[in-house]
Amino acid sequence: MIRPGRTPLHIQLADIIRSQIESGVFNAGDQLPTEMELMKQHELSSSTVRQAVLALVGEGLLYRRAGKGTFVAKRHIGRDLLTFSGFSEEAVTRGFRPGTKHVTVDWHPADALVAAALNVPTDENVLTIERVRTIDDEVVAVETVSFVAAIGLLMEKLDLADTSLTEILERQLGVALARARQEIKAGVARAKLAKALDVSSGAAVLQIDRTAFDATDQVIYFSSSSYRADRYIYTGWIERTSASIAQPRQLIGGSR
Amino acid sequence: MIRPGRTPLHIQLADIIRSQIESGVFNAGDQLPTEMELMKQHELSSSTVRQAVLALVGEGLLYRRAGKGTFVAKRHIGRDLLTFSGFSEEAVTRGFRPGTKHVTVDWHPADALVAAALNVPTDENVLTIERVRTIDDEVVAVETVSFVAAIGLLMEKLDLADTSLTEILERQLGVALARARQEIKAGVARAKLAKALDVSSGAAVLQIDRTAFDATDQVIYFSSSSYRADRYIYTGWIERTSASIAQPRQLIGGSR
């Protein structure tokens, strides 16, 4: 129940609606109760209700359609900036249902980018698995993962269509994934990628390149993934450490 | 000097060229010595030289122009995924010269997004500083930073045109920045933003929203920045922790 106190009423109401969305009381596409209904239900003024709703619209949790009302937006599928987890694994943690729509598996000579990442000659054969990934049956990403031959030979015998590669590596092949170097870029989807992601040509995509290492610092895979920017967002907490200001005088000079 | 050994020759050569680029022996736009020159200089075969150059093209450090040769690409300006640092501060650390081309400072009522982030009513006045940021005199980002009134009143009296806001907060105002919540998204630049960033309409941008807190968990600012995707990239190492696989059985079920 909402009571006057230290936390402003509109923030209390926004918190309640947010938790109703998170807990599934309201789902994506559901219409929110009207302003009048919310006023009655929570014994609040219209300006308080409006402020709470606007804040949630601002956060992207709700959207308004003129003359129709306020609706619950599709959730962005968050990914954590700081943890090294697989697509399926992280989706499940966040309450989504991951899947695969299409998979191709083939051996071909490494191109320059893959060869550099896997630390092999450019003409060496690598196993590449390309998968069109879904969340709750909606296509959200295209993932291309390349493995060095030693691991590729083991991987190709397994069912790769609809299983977490992270899990196959860790549980079936006994690989101890330890750390990864990750690059996050922005790009636009054209032609083939746009079609695969079911977006218009020119739509924004988040591009994640990842080079994964095991506990002995051997490269295990290089993956290059394109996520629909309207569905994916990378979030995380970052800490300020005074160590990062190494040379304050130089910094002052340089920043002018 | 390159010697046969555990590390393949082409990787040794790529490492040498990479370090020459990083140390400034070669600069952006410089033409690389020809394949023949590199073969003579390092006593290597043409296939080894070609493989090294192709790997660096794949990494984006070099680019080839048909009939002209191989050139050193403009470096992507990396930003660290894991540290909470300011634009100027991080640029200086990476050897770039940060600057500001244009700045506007004004008070206006917080919109829903800013109000939610700063935890103030939507009609409260906040100080918003918009700056077009440069690296080595090239426009690379548009930053919009909003401050709650108490800090805005102190900020607006200072020279904001060409100084690190992080530095003003920490050194001049004595604010102890502690942590921030960061969101990384992809988008496309249209109209006003495209013009400000000096890119074509429809070009990709990395969008970073950050809500910064001090050591007592008070919100200090909310910033929303758009970076040219052709110049910026977020990179970092992520660690695998077995704790992230909370419910393995459920994961297997969910990933199918």
XYZ file of C-alpha atoms in Angstrom:
512
model
C 0.000 0.000 0.000
C 1.187 3.499 -0.811
C 1.697 5.848 2.158
C 3.099 9.362 2.351
C 6.649 9.210 3.649
C 10.249 9.689 2.628
C 9.744 8.191 -0.839
C 7.580 10.386 -3.092
C 4.178 8.820 -3.900
C 4.769 8.703 -7.660
C 7.998 6.780 -7.135
C 6.219 4.304 -4.858
C 3.554 3.797 -7.520
C 6.134 3.395 -10.298
C 7.908 0.782 -8.144
C 4.650 -1.134 -7.709
C 3.840 -1.146 -11.428
C 7.435 -2.084 -12.268
C 7.303 -5.061 -9.920
C 3.915 -6.086 -11.370
C 5.510 -6.137 -14.824
C 8.562 -8.016 -13.593
C 6.470 -10.592 -11.732
C 4.172 -11.189 -14.695
C 0.978 -9.578 -13.374
C 1.222 -7.531 -16.580
C 2.783 -8.982 -19.711
C 4.136 -7.438 -22.906
C 1.262 -5.985 -24.928
C -1.145 -5.838 -21.960
C -3.031 -2.606 -21.489
C -2.348 -0.847 -18.201
C -5.382 0.142 -16.088
C -6.535 3.675 -16.972
C -5.360 6.690 -15.032
C -8.769 6.816 -13.339
C -8.556 3.158 -12.317
C -5.047 3.603 -10.915
C -6.172 6.714 -8.995
C -9.033 4.781 -7.366
C -7.042 1.628 -6.759
C -4.139 3.400 -5.014
C -6.007 6.467 -3.669
C -3.710 8.872 -5.464
C -4.128 12.131 -7.389
C -4.158 12.200 -11.174
C -0.862 14.128 -11.270
C 0.851 11.483 -9.121
C -0.442 8.681 -11.343
C 0.569 10.550 -14.483
C 4.073 11.158 -13.124
C 4.554 7.474 -12.288
C 3.331 6.354 -15.713
C 5.502 8.902 -17.508
C 8.556 7.715 -15.598
C 7.891 4.128 -16.700
C 7.341 5.306 -20.278
C 10.709 7.031 -19.975
C 12.323 3.800 -18.789
C 10.835 2.004 -21.781
C 8.694 -0.330 -19.666
C 5.436 1.209 -20.895
C 4.420 2.878 -24.131
C 1.409 5.044 -24.964
C -0.748 4.874 -28.061
C -2.768 7.984 -28.776
C -6.459 7.401 -28.083
C -5.839 3.775 -27.084
C -4.153 3.894 -23.698
C -0.933 2.783 -22.072
C 0.581 -0.625 -22.745
C 3.360 -2.807 -21.383
C 6.370 -2.769 -23.727
C 8.330 -5.821 -24.740
C 11.181 -6.078 -22.332
C 14.636 -5.412 -23.643
C 16.629 -8.548 -23.124
C 19.414 -7.399 -20.872
C 22.872 -8.918 -20.992
C 25.375 -8.387 -18.265
C 28.461 -6.388 -19.195
C 30.602 -8.096 -16.625
C 29.863 -11.797 -16.711
C 31.046 -14.358 -19.218
C 27.898 -16.366 -19.903
C 26.357 -18.043 -22.922
C 23.288 -16.802 -24.798
C 20.998 -19.602 -23.544
C 22.349 -19.521 -20.030
C 21.836 -15.796 -19.558
C 18.402 -15.816 -21.215
C 17.205 -18.527 -18.833
C 18.556 -16.605 -15.834
C 16.484 -13.617 -16.932
C 13.312 -15.646 -17.353
C 13.301 -15.967 -21.150
C 13.078 -19.095 -23.281
C 16.074 -19.322 -25.650
C 16.011 -21.329 -28.856
C 17.562 -21.800 -32.286
C 15.713 -21.338 -35.561
C 18.404 -22.299 -38.022
C 21.874 -23.794 -37.779
C 24.682 -24.371 -40.266
C 27.853 -26.235 -39.368
C 30.824 -26.352 -41.700
C 34.574 -26.526 -42.007
C 36.357 -23.851 -43.999
C 39.704 -22.027 -44.034
C 39.921 -19.325 -41.368
C 39.691 -15.766 -42.692
C 42.112 -13.152 -41.397
C 39.959 -12.032 -38.449
C 39.182 -15.556 -37.229
C 42.765 -16.741 -37.784
C 44.118 -13.848 -35.716
C 41.641 -14.531 -32.914
C 42.206 -18.297 -32.846
C 45.946 -17.866 -33.346
C 46.106 -20.200 -36.356
C 47.379 -19.695 -39.939
C 44.821 -18.078 -42.254
C 44.469 -21.183 -44.403
C 43.811 -23.564 -41.509
C 40.419 -25.262 -41.413
C 38.182 -24.247 -38.542
C 34.696 -25.447 -37.612
C 32.165 -22.645 -37.875
C 28.686 -22.903 -36.402
C 26.205 -20.249 -37.445
C 22.934 -20.135 -35.533
C 19.908 -17.879 -35.768
C 18.862 -17.491 -32.129
C 15.425 -16.877 -30.713
C 14.007 -15.644 -27.432
C 10.433 -16.731 -26.729
C 10.280 -17.811 -30.422
C 11.242 -14.382 -31.770
C 14.487 -14.080 -33.761
C 16.871 -11.775 -31.878
C 20.431 -12.678 -32.895
C 22.727 -14.330 -35.410
C 25.734 -15.995 -33.785
C 28.800 -17.250 -35.632
C 31.191 -19.306 -33.538
C 34.507 -20.690 -34.824
C 36.497 -23.415 -33.113
C 40.056 -24.614 -33.601
C 40.239 -28.029 -35.278
C 40.907 -30.031 -32.102
C 37.649 -28.859 -30.533
C 35.748 -28.678 -33.820
C 36.312 -32.416 -34.402
C 34.613 -33.149 -31.079
C 31.837 -30.575 -31.513
C 30.683 -31.631 -34.973
C 29.566 -35.051 -33.752
C 27.100 -33.526 -31.298
C 23.585 -32.126 -31.637
C 24.353 -28.456 -32.182
C 20.958 -27.298 -33.349
C 19.331 -26.403 -30.121
C 21.766 -26.740 -27.286
C 23.881 -24.248 -25.403
C 27.429 -24.364 -26.807
C 28.718 -23.199 -23.435
C 27.098 -26.211 -21.855
C 28.448 -28.629 -24.487
C 31.952 -27.265 -23.931
C 31.801 -27.381 -20.158
C 29.711 -30.473 -19.510
C 30.250 -32.751 -22.493
C 33.791 -31.838 -23.543
C 35.134 -30.912 -20.112
C 36.562 -27.562 -21.277
C 37.191 -25.162 -18.382
C 36.132 -21.799 -19.827
C 37.876 -19.145 -17.787
C 37.808 -15.722 -19.419
C 37.011 -13.932 -22.637
C 37.967 -10.765 -24.396
C 34.833 -8.988 -25.523
C 34.290 -6.161 -27.993
C 30.973 -4.326 -28.211
C 30.306 -2.331 -31.373
C 27.302 -0.825 -33.113
C 26.422 -1.530 -36.714
C 23.536 -1.614 -39.151
C 21.948 -4.747 -40.616
C 21.992 -4.997 -44.402
C 20.647 -7.556 -46.877
C 21.281 -11.086 -45.572
C 21.658 -10.132 -41.897
C 18.550 -7.912 -41.952
C 16.555 -10.771 -43.470
C 17.860 -13.281 -40.911
C 17.013 -10.925 -38.023
C 13.609 -10.024 -39.509
C 14.370 -6.277 -39.419
C 14.455 -3.598 -42.124
C 17.710 -3.060 -43.960
C 19.519 -0.258 -42.118
C 18.229 -1.232 -38.651
C 20.717 -0.946 -35.798
C 22.457 -4.026 -34.411
C 24.722 -4.581 -31.437
C 27.789 -6.531 -32.545
C 29.625 -8.579 -29.968
C 32.937 -10.249 -30.750
C 34.256 -12.604 -28.126
C 37.470 -14.594 -27.880
C 37.156 -17.237 -25.164
C 40.062 -18.826 -23.284
C 40.297 -21.755 -20.908
C 42.066 -21.814 -17.567
C 45.418 -22.507 -19.282
C 44.945 -19.496 -21.612
C 44.325 -21.616 -24.697
C 41.875 -20.051 -27.160
C 38.679 -22.136 -27.267
C 36.479 -20.185 -29.637
C 35.926 -16.895 -31.395
C 32.346 -15.751 -31.740
C 30.884 -12.849 -33.630
C 27.241 -12.110 -32.915
C 24.738 -9.542 -34.145
C 21.832 -8.713 -31.844
C 18.719 -6.771 -32.764
C 19.244 -3.390 -31.132
C 15.528 -2.983 -30.450
C 15.571 -6.117 -28.277
C 19.021 -6.213 -26.726
C 20.840 -3.971 -24.341
C 24.031 -4.514 -22.344
C 23.842 -3.359 -18.755
C 26.060 -3.456 -15.739
C 27.474 -1.625 -12.765
C 30.915 -0.107 -13.062
C 33.057 0.991 -10.142
C 35.132 4.117 -9.846
C 38.648 3.407 -8.704
C 40.937 6.293 -7.901
C 43.760 4.210 -9.419
C 42.364 5.084 -12.842
C 43.500 8.681 -12.372
C 47.148 7.859 -12.663
C 48.652 11.201 -13.557
C 46.320 13.997 -12.575
C 48.515 16.850 -13.806
C 48.877 15.301 -17.205
C 45.154 14.656 -17.263
C 44.343 18.292 -16.649
C 46.672 19.356 -19.422
C 45.385 16.738 -21.817
C 41.717 17.362 -21.280
C 41.840 21.024 -22.219
C 64.266 -10.028 -34.949
C 62.106 -12.838 -36.220
C 63.360 -16.368 -35.574
C 61.739 -19.757 -36.194
C 60.380 -21.114 -32.917
C 57.208 -21.852 -31.045
C 55.420 -18.777 -32.342
C 54.647 -18.967 -36.079
C 56.636 -16.452 -38.158
C 53.567 -14.626 -39.481
C 52.322 -14.052 -35.935
C 55.741 -12.691 -34.913
C 55.659 -10.310 -37.883
C 52.074 -9.230 -37.143
C 53.132 -8.526 -33.533
C 56.031 -6.369 -34.749
C 53.860 -4.324 -37.119
C 51.172 -3.975 -34.456
C 53.687 -2.623 -31.962
C 55.070 -0.245 -34.611
C 51.559 1.127 -35.087
C 50.952 1.358 -31.345
C 54.266 3.091 -30.696
C 53.751 5.588 -33.510
C 56.397 4.358 -35.972
C 53.418 4.177 -38.349
C 50.490 6.576 -37.999
C 46.927 6.536 -39.293
C 46.958 7.027 -43.079
C 50.618 6.010 -43.469
C 51.395 3.533 -46.209
C 52.890 0.265 -45.008
C 56.142 -0.875 -46.698
C 55.363 -3.113 -49.691
C 55.281 -6.884 -49.387
C 58.670 -7.004 -51.109
C 60.167 -4.506 -48.649
C 58.790 -6.416 -45.653
C 60.164 -9.702 -47.085
C 63.666 -8.201 -47.412
C 63.585 -6.357 -44.120
C 62.546 -9.398 -42.069
C 63.974 -12.176 -44.292
C 60.588 -13.833 -44.670
C 58.678 -15.500 -47.513
C 55.932 -13.677 -49.372
C 53.270 -16.030 -47.974
C 54.366 -15.284 -44.391
C 54.270 -11.537 -45.016
C 50.880 -11.796 -46.706
C 49.466 -13.806 -43.824
C 50.659 -11.260 -41.248
C 49.247 -8.333 -43.230
C 45.917 -10.100 -43.781
C 45.616 -10.783 -40.055
C 46.133 -7.077 -39.304
C 43.603 -6.147 -42.000
C 41.212 -8.552 -40.259
C 41.839 -6.823 -36.938
C 41.089 -3.477 -38.561
C 44.571 -2.082 -37.943
C 45.410 -1.979 -41.650
C 43.314 -1.529 -44.767
C 44.110 -2.182 -48.432
C 43.309 0.021 -51.375
C 43.303 -1.742 -54.717
C 46.323 -0.700 -56.783
C 47.548 1.681 -54.064
C 48.878 -0.531 -51.280
C 48.260 -1.181 -47.612
C 47.647 1.642 -45.145
C 47.386 2.116 -41.408
C 43.744 2.525 -40.354
C 42.519 5.093 -37.889
C 42.530 3.431 -34.529
C 39.227 2.650 -32.951
C 39.081 4.537 -29.713
C 38.622 1.796 -27.170
C 36.665 2.289 -23.995
C 36.879 -0.092 -21.124
C 33.727 -2.040 -20.328
C 34.604 -2.393 -16.698
C 35.890 0.925 -15.450
C 33.931 4.008 -14.555
C 35.938 6.792 -16.156
C 35.170 10.044 -17.912
C 35.499 10.665 -21.644
C 38.554 12.942 -21.318
C 40.208 10.824 -18.691
C 40.001 7.598 -20.656
C 41.011 9.262 -23.930
C 44.171 10.653 -22.293
C 45.008 7.253 -20.800
C 44.854 5.788 -24.317
C 47.076 8.461 -25.812
C 44.421 10.585 -27.522
C 43.766 14.314 -27.178
C 40.168 14.929 -26.053
C 38.356 18.199 -26.667
C 34.994 19.903 -26.992
C 33.701 21.566 -30.136
C 30.413 22.925 -28.920
C 28.693 23.243 -25.566
C 25.208 24.261 -24.451
C 24.242 24.632 -20.803
C 20.643 25.147 -19.745
C 18.027 24.550 -17.087
C 14.801 22.853 -18.086
C 12.177 20.549 -16.583
C 13.314 16.923 -16.458
C 11.657 14.634 -18.997
C 10.408 11.219 -17.890
C 13.681 9.369 -18.578
C 15.893 11.920 -16.819
C 13.461 12.318 -13.912
C 13.384 8.563 -13.350
C 17.185 8.341 -13.449
C 17.771 11.342 -11.170
C 14.877 10.322 -8.919
C 13.152 13.722 -9.097
C 9.614 14.765 -10.165
C 9.204 15.146 -13.935
C 8.635 18.885 -13.724
C 11.718 19.645 -11.607
C 14.393 21.809 -13.197
C 17.683 20.093 -13.925
C 20.904 21.465 -15.397
C 21.676 19.852 -18.722
C 25.057 20.166 -20.405
C 25.275 19.056 -24.014
C 28.753 18.807 -25.493
C 30.019 17.767 -28.902
C 33.227 15.909 -28.078
C 36.334 15.525 -30.175
C 39.333 13.208 -30.215
C 42.406 14.640 -31.920
C 40.097 17.396 -33.291
C 37.683 14.956 -34.947
C 34.063 14.891 -33.711
C 33.342 11.467 -32.206
C 30.508 11.866 -29.686
C 27.604 13.941 -28.435
C 27.231 13.816 -24.646
C 24.190 15.041 -22.724
C 24.657 15.167 -18.967
C 21.896 16.157 -16.521
C 22.499 17.134 -12.900
C 20.119 17.514 -9.976
C 19.591 21.162 -9.003
C 21.924 21.130 -5.977
C 24.918 20.156 -8.151
C 23.721 22.066 -11.206
C 23.837 25.338 -9.251
C 27.516 24.727 -8.501
C 28.376 23.454 -11.987
C 26.874 26.303 -13.985
C 29.288 28.845 -12.507
C 32.314 26.965 -13.846
C 34.034 26.790 -17.234
C 32.276 23.804 -18.765
C 33.385 24.230 -22.352
C 36.542 22.266 -22.380
C 37.068 20.568 -19.081
C 36.450 17.054 -17.873
C 33.165 16.995 -15.922
C 34.499 14.068 -13.913
C 37.398 16.210 -12.860
C 35.186 19.186 -11.963
C 33.003 16.943 -9.830
C 35.849 15.230 -8.047
C 38.409 18.000 -7.736
C 36.444 21.229 -7.676
C 33.170 20.141 -6.067
C 34.556 17.362 -3.881
C 32.012 14.779 -5.064
C 33.129 11.200 -4.391
C 31.977 9.334 -7.513
C 31.679 5.686 -6.554
C 29.726 3.631 -9.088
C 27.494 3.910 -12.096
C 24.843 1.891 -13.818
C 25.645 1.706 -17.500
C 23.536 0.692 -20.494
C 25.095 0.058 -23.902
C 22.767 0.096 -26.902
C 23.101 0.409 -30.666
C 21.219 2.979 -32.702
C 21.345 4.923 -35.931
C 22.075 8.646 -36.239
C 19.363 10.706 -37.929
C 19.048 14.377 -38.841
C 20.424 16.540 -36.013
C 22.608 13.856 -34.425
C 24.053 12.767 -37.793
C 24.922 16.375 -38.554
C 26.521 16.904 -35.137
C 28.616 13.735 -35.507
C 29.535 14.524 -39.122
C 28.210 11.168 -40.380
C 25.567 10.224 -42.944
C 21.987 9.875 -41.762
C 21.497 6.199 -40.930
C 25.065 5.633 -39.707
C 25.453 3.386 -36.661
C 26.051 4.881 -33.214
C 26.874 3.338 -29.856
C 24.552 4.786 -27.216
C 25.706 4.792 -23.639
C 23.395 5.787 -20.799
C 25.001 6.150 -17.411
C 23.559 6.937 -13.998
C 26.361 7.884 -11.616
C 26.214 7.589 -7.834
C 28.465 8.841 -5.057
C 29.762 6.823 -2.121
C 26.497 7.439 -0.193
C 24.404 6.170 -3.133
C 23.087 9.611 -4.047
C 22.517 10.099 -7.778
C 25.013 12.649 -9.130
C 24.266 12.705 -12.831
C 22.561 10.951 -15.682
C 24.367 11.019 -19.004
C 23.251 9.874 -22.403
C 25.968 9.770 -25.051
C 26.084 8.827 -28.720
C 29.434 7.700 -30.114
C 30.328 7.266 -33.768
C 30.354 3.502 -34.258
C 33.163 3.735 -36.825
C 35.437 5.284 -34.203
C 34.356 3.760 -30.886
C 34.365 0.265 -29.527
C 33.865 -1.020 -25.980
C 36.305 -3.703 -24.940
C 37.075 -5.638 -21.821
C 37.847 -8.967 -20.262
C 35.046 -10.914 -18.659
C 35.514 -13.781 -16.232
C 33.627 -17.018 -16.114
C 32.293 -17.842 -12.665
C 30.677 -21.197 -12.076
C 28.236 -19.393 -9.746
C 26.470 -18.061 -12.842
C 25.164 -21.545 -13.619
C 22.651 -21.590 -10.828
C 20.238 -24.274 -11.965
C 21.861 -26.550 -14.531
C 18.859 -28.888 -14.971
C 16.554 -26.004 -15.665
C 19.108 -24.576 -18.060
C 19.165 -27.745 -20.117
C 15.386 -27.796 -20.272
C 15.162 -24.114 -21.061
C 17.741 -24.052 -23.800
C 15.959 -26.647 -25.923
